[in-house]
Amino acid sequence: SYTEPLYAVRSMLRYRFVDTYKINSAAYVGTIPAYGLIDISVSAPLSFMPLRSTFNVSVINALDHQHIEFIGAGELGRFISASVNFSI
C-alpha cells in the first residue's frame, strides 16, 4: 500500500493466490482449480465536504479472471464498488 503525502490519497495493489482445493459438502463434490487475482483500491479524503469524508473505490479481480470458488456456484469475475464514508 502507499499513501500520497500531500493529499493523503491511499492506494493498495494486492495479488491473491488460491491453490487447488477439494470440496465434499453433501451433493457438492469436486476440485476447485488454482487461481490468482489482482485487487486494487484507492481512497481519498473529500476536503470540500462539511464532515470528515472519504471516497473509496475497490476493484476486486481487476483482470476479470473468470473462476469458481465453490462447486455448483457460477463463475466469478470482476467486482467494482465505490462508497463515501462520513465521520462525525
GROMACS .gro file of N, CA, C and O in nm:
model
  352
    1SER      N    1   0.084  -0.118   0.000
    1SER     CA    2   0.000   0.000   0.000
    1SER      C    3   0.089   0.125   0.000
    1SER      O    4   0.207   0.119   0.035
    2TYR      N    5   0.029   0.236  -0.038
    2TYR     CA    6   0.103   0.361  -0.047
    2TYR      C    7   0.008   0.474  -0.010
    2TYR      O    8  -0.109   0.475  -0.049
    3THR      N    9   0.060   0.572   0.064
    3THR     CA   10  -0.016   0.693   0.096
    3THR      C   11   0.057   0.812   0.037
    3THR      O   12   0.173   0.838   0.072
    4GLU      N   13  -0.011   0.883  -0.051
    4GLU     CA   14   0.045   1.002  -0.113
    4GLU      C   15   0.049   1.112  -0.007
    4GLU      O   16  -0.054   1.142   0.053
    5PRO      N   17   0.166   1.172   0.021
    5PRO     CA   18   0.178   1.261   0.137
    5PRO      C   19   0.105   1.395   0.128
    5PRO      O   20   0.056   1.445   0.229
    6LEU      N   21   0.092   1.455   0.010
    6LEU     CA   22   0.032   1.588   0.000
    6LEU      C   23  -0.119   1.586   0.020
    6LEU      O   24  -0.174   1.666   0.097
    7TYR      N   25  -0.190   1.496  -0.047
    7TYR     CA   26  -0.336   1.492  -0.040
    7TYR      C   27  -0.390   1.375   0.041
    7TYR      O   28  -0.512   1.358   0.052
    8ALA      N   29  -0.304   1.292   0.095
    8ALA     CA   30  -0.341   1.175   0.178
    8ALA      C   31  -0.425   1.074   0.101
    8ALA      O   32  -0.511   1.007   0.158
    9VAL      N   33  -0.401   1.062  -0.029
    9VAL     CA   34  -0.469   0.960  -0.110
    9VAL      C   35  -0.397   0.828  -0.085
    9VAL      O   36  -0.275   0.819  -0.095
   10ARG      N   37  -0.474   0.727  -0.047
   10ARG     CA   38  -0.417   0.596  -0.017
   10ARG      C   39  -0.452   0.500  -0.130
   10ARG      O   40  -0.563   0.501  -0.183
   11SER      N   41  -0.355   0.414  -0.165
   11SER     CA   42  -0.380   0.314  -0.268
   11SER      C   43  -0.321   0.181  -0.223
   11SER      O   44  -0.231   0.176  -0.141
   12MET      N   45  -0.376   0.074  -0.281
   12MET     CA   46  -0.330  -0.060  -0.247
   12MET      C   47  -0.343  -0.148  -0.370
   12MET      O   48  -0.441  -0.141  -0.443
   13LEU      N   49  -0.239  -0.227  -0.394
   13LEU     CA   50  -0.238  -0.327  -0.501
   13LEU      C   51  -0.204  -0.459  -0.435
   13LEU      O   52  -0.106  -0.469  -0.361
   14ARG      N   53  -0.288  -0.561  -0.458
   14ARG     CA   54  -0.270  -0.689  -0.390
   14ARG      C   55  -0.287  -0.804  -0.489
   14ARG      O   56  -0.376  -0.801  -0.574
   15TYR      N   57  -0.200  -0.903  -0.477
   15TYR     CA   58  -0.214  -1.027  -0.554
   15TYR      C   59  -0.256  -1.137  -0.457
   15TYR      O   60  -0.196  -1.153  -0.351
   16ARG      N   61  -0.360  -1.211  -0.492
   16ARG     CA   62  -0.407  -1.323  -0.409
   16ARG      C   63  -0.397  -1.451  -0.490
   16ARG      O   64  -0.448  -1.458  -0.601
   17PHE      N   65  -0.334  -1.551  -0.433
   17PHE     CA   66  -0.325  -1.682  -0.496
   17PHE      C   67  -0.400  -1.782  -0.409
   17PHE      O   68  -0.381  -1.787  -0.287
   18VAL      N   69  -0.487  -1.860  -0.473
   18VAL     CA   70  -0.560  -1.967  -0.405
   18VAL      C   71  -0.521  -2.098  -0.473
   18VAL      O   72  -0.543  -2.114  -0.594
   19ASP      N   73  -0.463  -2.189  -0.398
   19ASP     CA   74  -0.419  -2.317  -0.454
   19ASP      C   75  -0.541  -2.408  -0.474
   19ASP      O   76  -0.649  -2.385  -0.419
   20THR      N   77  -0.522  -2.512  -0.553
   20THR     CA   78  -0.626  -2.612  -0.577
   20THR      C   79  -0.675  -2.669  -0.445
   20THR      O   80  -0.596  -2.693  -0.355
   21TYR      N   81  -0.807  -2.686  -0.433
   21TYR     CA   82  -0.860  -2.749  -0.312
   21TYR      C   83  -0.983  -2.832  -0.347
   21TYR      O   84  -1.049  -2.810  -0.448
   22LYS      N   85  -1.009  -2.930  -0.262
   22LYS     CA   86  -1.122  -3.021  -0.283
   22LYS      C   87  -1.240  -2.980  -0.195
   22LYS      O   88  -1.222  -2.931  -0.085
   23ILE      N   89  -1.360  -3.005  -0.249
   23ILE     CA   90  -1.484  -2.979  -0.175
   23ILE      C   91  -1.563  -3.108  -0.169
   23ILE      O   92  -1.578  -3.179  -0.267
   24ASN      N   93  -1.613  -3.137  -0.050
   24ASN     CA   94  -1.701  -3.252  -0.030
   24ASN      C   95  -1.808  -3.210   0.070
   24ASN      O   96  -1.794  -3.228   0.190
   25SER      N   97  -1.914  -3.149   0.017
   25SER     CA   98  -2.021  -3.095   0.101
   25SER      C   99  -2.155  -3.144   0.045
   25SER      O  100  -2.211  -3.084  -0.046
   26ALA      N  101  -2.203  -3.254   0.100
   26ALA     CA  102  -2.329  -3.316   0.057
   26ALA      C  103  -2.323  -3.346  -0.093
   26ALA      O  104  -2.242  -3.427  -0.135
   27ALA      N  105  -2.407  -3.281  -0.172
   27ALA     CA  106  -2.412  -3.309  -0.316
   27ALA      C  107  -2.301  -3.239  -0.394
   27ALA      O  108  -2.281  -3.264  -0.511
   28TYR      N  109  -2.229  -3.148  -0.328
   28TYR     CA  110  -2.125  -3.069  -0.395
   28TYR      C  111  -1.988  -3.132  -0.370
   28TYR      O  112  -1.927  -3.110  -0.266
   29VAL      N  113  -1.942  -3.210  -0.466
   29VAL     CA  114  -1.814  -3.279  -0.455
   29VAL      C  115  -1.732  -3.247  -0.578
   29VAL      O  116  -1.781  -3.256  -0.690
   30GLY      N  117  -1.608  -3.208  -0.559
   30GLY     CA  118  -1.522  -3.179  -0.673
   30GLY      C  119  -1.396  -3.107  -0.631
   30GLY      O  120  -1.367  -3.091  -0.512
   31THR      N  121  -1.323  -3.062  -0.730
   31THR     CA  122  -1.196  -2.992  -0.707
   31THR      C  123  -1.202  -2.854  -0.771
   31THR      O  124  -1.242  -2.840  -0.886
   32ILE      N  125  -1.162  -2.755  -0.695
   32ILE     CA  126  -1.154  -2.618  -0.745
   32ILE      C  127  -1.011  -2.595  -0.794
   32ILE      O  128  -0.916  -2.615  -0.717
   33PRO      N  129  -0.994  -2.556  -0.920
   33PRO     CA  130  -0.857  -2.532  -0.970
   33PRO      C  131  -0.796  -2.406  -0.908
   33PRO      O  132  -0.867  -2.315  -0.865
   34ALA      N  133  -0.664  -2.401  -0.904
   34ALA     CA  134  -0.592  -2.285  -0.852
   34ALA      C  135  -0.621  -2.162  -0.937
   34ALA      O  136  -0.648  -2.171  -1.056
   35TYR      N  137  -0.615  -2.045  -0.871
   35TYR     CA  138  -0.632  -1.919  -0.944
   35TYR      C  139  -0.560  -1.807  -0.870
   35TYR      O  140  -0.532  -1.817  -0.750
   36GLY      N  141  -0.528  -1.703  -0.942
   36GLY     CA  142  -0.466  -1.584  -0.885
   36GLY      C  143  -0.543  -1.461  -0.928
   36GLY      O  144  -0.590  -1.453  -1.041
   37LEU      N  145  -0.558  -1.366  -0.836
   37LEU     CA  146  -0.636  -1.245  -0.863
   37LEU      C  147  -0.558  -1.121  -0.822
   37LEU      O  148  -0.479  -1.125  -0.727
   38ILE      N  149  -0.583  -1.012  -0.891
   38ILE     CA  150  -0.524  -0.883  -0.857
   38ILE      C  151  -0.636  -0.790  -0.812
   38ILE      O  152  -0.736  -0.774  -0.882
   39ASP      N  153  -0.619  -0.730  -0.694
   39ASP     CA  154  -0.715  -0.636  -0.638
   39ASP      C  155  -0.651  -0.498  -0.629
   39ASP      O  156  -0.531  -0.486  -0.599
   40ILE      N  157  -0.729  -0.394  -0.653
   40ILE     CA  158  -0.680  -0.256  -0.647
   40ILE      C  159  -0.781  -0.174  -0.566
   40ILE      O  160  -0.902  -0.189  -0.585
   41SER      N  161  -0.732  -0.088  -0.478
   41SER     CA  162  -0.822   0.003  -0.408
   41SER      C  163  -0.756   0.139  -0.391
   41SER      O  164  -0.634   0.150  -0.382
   42VAL      N  165  -0.840   0.242  -0.389
   42VAL     CA  166  -0.795   0.380  -0.371
   42VAL      C  167  -0.894   0.450  -0.280
   42VAL      O  168  -1.015   0.431  -0.293
   43SER      N  169  -0.844   0.527  -0.185
   43SER     CA  170  -0.932   0.609  -0.102
   43SER      C  171  -0.872   0.749  -0.092
   43SER      O  172  -0.750   0.766  -0.089
   44ALA      N  173  -0.961   0.847  -0.091
   44ALA     CA  174  -0.917   0.987  -0.088
   44ALA      C  175  -1.007   1.067   0.004
   44ALA      O  176  -1.130   1.053  -0.002
   45PRO      N  177  -0.949   1.153   0.087
   45PRO     CA  178  -1.033   1.240   0.170
   45PRO      C  179  -1.103   1.343   0.082
   45PRO      O  180  -1.048   1.388  -0.019
   46LEU      N  181  -1.225   1.376   0.121
   46LEU     CA  182  -1.303   1.477   0.048
   46LEU      C  183  -1.304   1.604   0.133
   46LEU      O  184  -1.390   1.623   0.218
   47SER      N  185  -1.207   1.689   0.112
   47SER     CA  186  -1.189   1.809   0.196
   47SER      C  187  -1.300   1.912   0.178
   47SER      O  188  -1.321   1.996   0.264
   48PHE      N  189  -1.375   1.906   0.068
   48PHE     CA  190  -1.481   2.003   0.043
   48PHE      C  191  -1.611   1.968   0.115
   48PHE      O  192  -1.704   2.047   0.116
   49MET      N  193  -1.619   1.850   0.176
   49MET     CA  194  -1.740   1.807   0.248
   49MET      C  195  -1.737   1.863   0.391
   49MET      O  196  -1.630   1.878   0.450
   50PRO      N  197  -1.855   1.892   0.450
   50PRO     CA  198  -1.857   1.951   0.584
   50PRO      C  199  -1.811   1.854   0.694
   50PRO      O  200  -1.755   1.896   0.792
   51LEU      N  201  -1.835   1.725   0.678
   51LEU     CA  202  -1.790   1.626   0.775
   51LEU      C  203  -1.662   1.562   0.724
   51LEU      O  204  -1.628   1.574   0.606
   52ARG      N  205  -1.591   1.493   0.813
   52ARG     CA  206  -1.474   1.419   0.766
   52ARG      C  207  -1.524   1.308   0.674
   52ARG      O  208  -1.591   1.216   0.718
   53SER      N  209  -1.494   1.319   0.547
   53SER     CA  210  -1.549   1.228   0.447
   53SER      C  211  -1.436   1.168   0.364
   53SER      O  212  -1.335   1.233   0.339
   54THR      N  213  -1.458   1.043   0.321
   54THR     CA  214  -1.360   0.974   0.238
   54THR      C  215  -1.432   0.904   0.124
   54THR      O  216  -1.536   0.841   0.145
   55PHE      N  217  -1.376   0.916   0.005
   55PHE     CA  218  -1.426   0.844  -0.112
   55PHE      C  219  -1.340   0.720  -0.131
   55PHE      O  220  -1.217   0.729  -0.127
   56ASN      N  221  -1.403   0.605  -0.150
   56ASN     CA  222  -1.331   0.478  -0.168
   56ASN      C  223  -1.379   0.410  -0.295
   56ASN      O  224  -1.499   0.410  -0.324
   57VAL      N  225  -1.286   0.351  -0.368
   57VAL     CA  226  -1.321   0.266  -0.482
   57VAL      C  227  -1.231   0.143  -0.476
   57VAL      O  228  -1.113   0.153  -0.447
   58SER      N  229  -1.293   0.027  -0.498
   58SER     CA  230  -1.220  -0.100  -0.497
   58SER      C  231  -1.254  -0.179  -0.622
   58SER      O  232  -1.370  -0.182  -0.665
   59VAL      N  233  -1.153  -0.244  -0.677
   59VAL     CA  234  -1.172  -0.333  -0.791
   59VAL      C  235  -1.115  -0.468  -0.750
   59VAL      O  236  -0.994  -0.483  -0.733
   60ILE      N  237  -1.204  -0.564  -0.728
   60ILE     CA  238  -1.164  -0.699  -0.691
   60ILE      C  239  -1.157  -0.780  -0.820
   60ILE      O  240  -1.249  -0.775  -0.901
   61ASN      N  241  -1.048  -0.854  -0.839
   61ASN     CA  242  -1.026  -0.931  -0.962
   61ASN      C  243  -1.018  -0.835  -1.082
   61ASN      O  244  -1.094  -0.845  -1.178
   62ALA      N  245  -0.925  -0.741  -1.074
   62ALA     CA  246  -0.914  -0.633  -1.174
   62ALA      C  247  -0.897  -0.684  -1.317
   62ALA      O  248  -0.943  -0.618  -1.411
   63LEU      N  249  -0.835  -0.799  -1.336
   63LEU     CA  250  -0.813  -0.850  -1.471
   63LEU      C  251  -0.928  -0.938  -1.520
   63LEU      O  252  -0.920  -0.996  -1.628
   64ASP      N  253  -1.036  -0.945  -1.442
   64ASP     CA  254  -1.158  -1.018  -1.479
   64ASP      C  255  -1.131  -1.165  -1.509
   64ASP      O  256  -1.183  -1.220  -1.606
   65HIS      N  257  -1.050  -1.229  -1.426
   65HIS     CA  258  -1.022  -1.373  -1.442
   65HIS      C  259  -1.146  -1.452  -1.396
   65HIS      O  260  -1.182  -1.450  -1.278
   66GLN      N  261  -1.214  -1.518  -1.489
   66GLN     CA  262  -1.333  -1.597  -1.457
   66GLN      C  263  -1.291  -1.722  -1.381
   66GLN      O  264  -1.207  -1.798  -1.429
   67HIS      N  265  -1.346  -1.743  -1.262
   67HIS     CA  266  -1.308  -1.857  -1.179
   67HIS      C  267  -1.426  -1.898  -1.092
   67HIS      O  268  -1.522  -1.822  -1.075
   68ILE      N  269  -1.419  -2.017  -1.036
   68ILE     CA  270  -1.522  -2.062  -0.940
   68ILE      C  271  -1.455  -2.080  -0.805
   68ILE      O  272  -1.337  -2.111  -0.795
   69GLU      N  273  -1.534  -2.057  -0.700
   69GLU     CA  274  -1.483  -2.071  -0.564
   69GLU      C  275  -1.556  -2.181  -0.488
   69GLU      O  276  -1.517  -2.214  -0.377
   70PHE      N  277  -1.663  -2.236  -0.547
   70PHE     CA  278  -1.737  -2.345  -0.484
   70PHE      C  279  -1.803  -2.428  -0.593
   70PHE      O  280  -1.855  -2.372  -0.690
   71ILE      N  281  -1.804  -2.558  -0.577
   71ILE     CA  282  -1.868  -2.648  -0.673
   71ILE      C  283  -2.018  -2.618  -0.675
   71ILE      O  284  -2.082  -2.607  -0.570
   72GLY      N  285  -2.074  -2.605  -0.792
   72GLY     CA  286  -2.217  -2.576  -0.806
   72GLY      C  287  -2.248  -2.428  -0.817
   72GLY      O  288  -2.359  -2.390  -0.853
   73ALA      N  289  -2.151  -2.342  -0.787
   73ALA     CA  290  -2.172  -2.198  -0.797
   73ALA      C  291  -2.128  -2.151  -0.935
   73ALA      O  292  -2.050  -2.218  -1.003
   74GLY      N  293  -2.176  -2.035  -0.974
   74GLY     CA  294  -2.138  -1.979  -1.103
   74GLY      C  295  -1.997  -1.920  -1.100
   74GLY      O  296  -1.936  -1.906  -0.994
   75GLU      N  297  -1.948  -1.886  -1.218
   75GLU     CA  298  -1.816  -1.823  -1.228
   75GLU      C  299  -1.822  -1.680  -1.175
   75GLU      O  300  -1.922  -1.610  -1.191
   76LEU      N  301  -1.712  -1.639  -1.115
   76LEU     CA  302  -1.699  -1.503  -1.066
   76LEU      C  303  -1.602  -1.427  -1.154
   76LEU      O  304  -1.505  -1.483  -1.205
   77GLY      N  305  -1.627  -1.299  -1.170
   77GLY     CA  306  -1.538  -1.213  -1.248
   77GLY      C  307  -1.505  -1.088  -1.169
   77GLY      O  308  -1.499  -1.090  -1.046
   78ARG      N  309  -1.486  -0.979  -1.239
   78ARG     CA  310  -1.450  -0.851  -1.176
   78ARG      C  311  -1.567  -0.798  -1.092
   78ARG      O  312  -1.683  -0.809  -1.129
   79PHE      N  313  -1.531  -0.735  -0.980
   79PHE     CA  314  -1.630  -0.671  -0.893
   79PHE      C  315  -1.578  -0.532  -0.860
   79PHE      O  316  -1.465  -0.517  -0.811
   80ILE      N  317  -1.659  -0.430  -0.887
   80ILE     CA  318  -1.620  -0.291  -0.860
   80ILE      C  319  -1.719  -0.230  -0.762
   80ILE      O  320  -1.841  -0.243  -0.779
   81SER      N  321  -1.666  -0.166  -0.659
   81SER     CA  322  -1.754  -0.098  -0.563
   81SER      C  323  -1.697   0.040  -0.530
   81SER      O  324  -1.576   0.062  -0.536
   82ALA      N  325  -1.786   0.131  -0.498
   82ALA     CA  326  -1.746   0.266  -0.458
   82ALA      C  327  -1.833   0.309  -0.342
   82ALA      O  328  -1.949   0.266  -0.329
   83SER      N  329  -1.777   0.390  -0.253
   83SER     CA  330  -1.853   0.439  -0.139
   83SER      C  331  -1.799   0.573  -0.092
   83SER      O  332  -1.685   0.610  -0.123
   84VAL      N  333  -1.882   0.644  -0.019
   84VAL     CA  334  -1.840   0.765   0.051
   84VAL      C  335  -1.871   0.742   0.197
   84VAL      O  336  -1.984   0.709   0.233
   85ASN      N  337  -1.770   0.758   0.282
   85ASN     CA  338  -1.785   0.739   0.426
   85ASN      C  339  -1.779   0.874   0.497
   85ASN      O  340  -1.695   0.957   0.464
   86PHE      N  341  -1.870   0.894   0.593
   86PHE     CA  342  -1.874   1.016   0.672
   86PHE      C  343  -1.844   0.984   0.817
   86PHE      O  344  -1.894   0.886   0.870
   87SER      N  345  -1.763   1.065   0.879
   87SER     CA  346  -1.734   1.052   1.023
   87SER      C  347  -1.779   1.177   1.095
   87SER      O  348  -1.753   1.289   1.051
   88ILE      N  349  -1.846   1.156   1.205
   88ILE     CA  350  -1.896   1.270   1.284
   88ILE      C  351  -1.802   1.295   1.398
   88ILE      O  352  -1.753   1.208   1.461
   0.00000   0.00000   0.00000
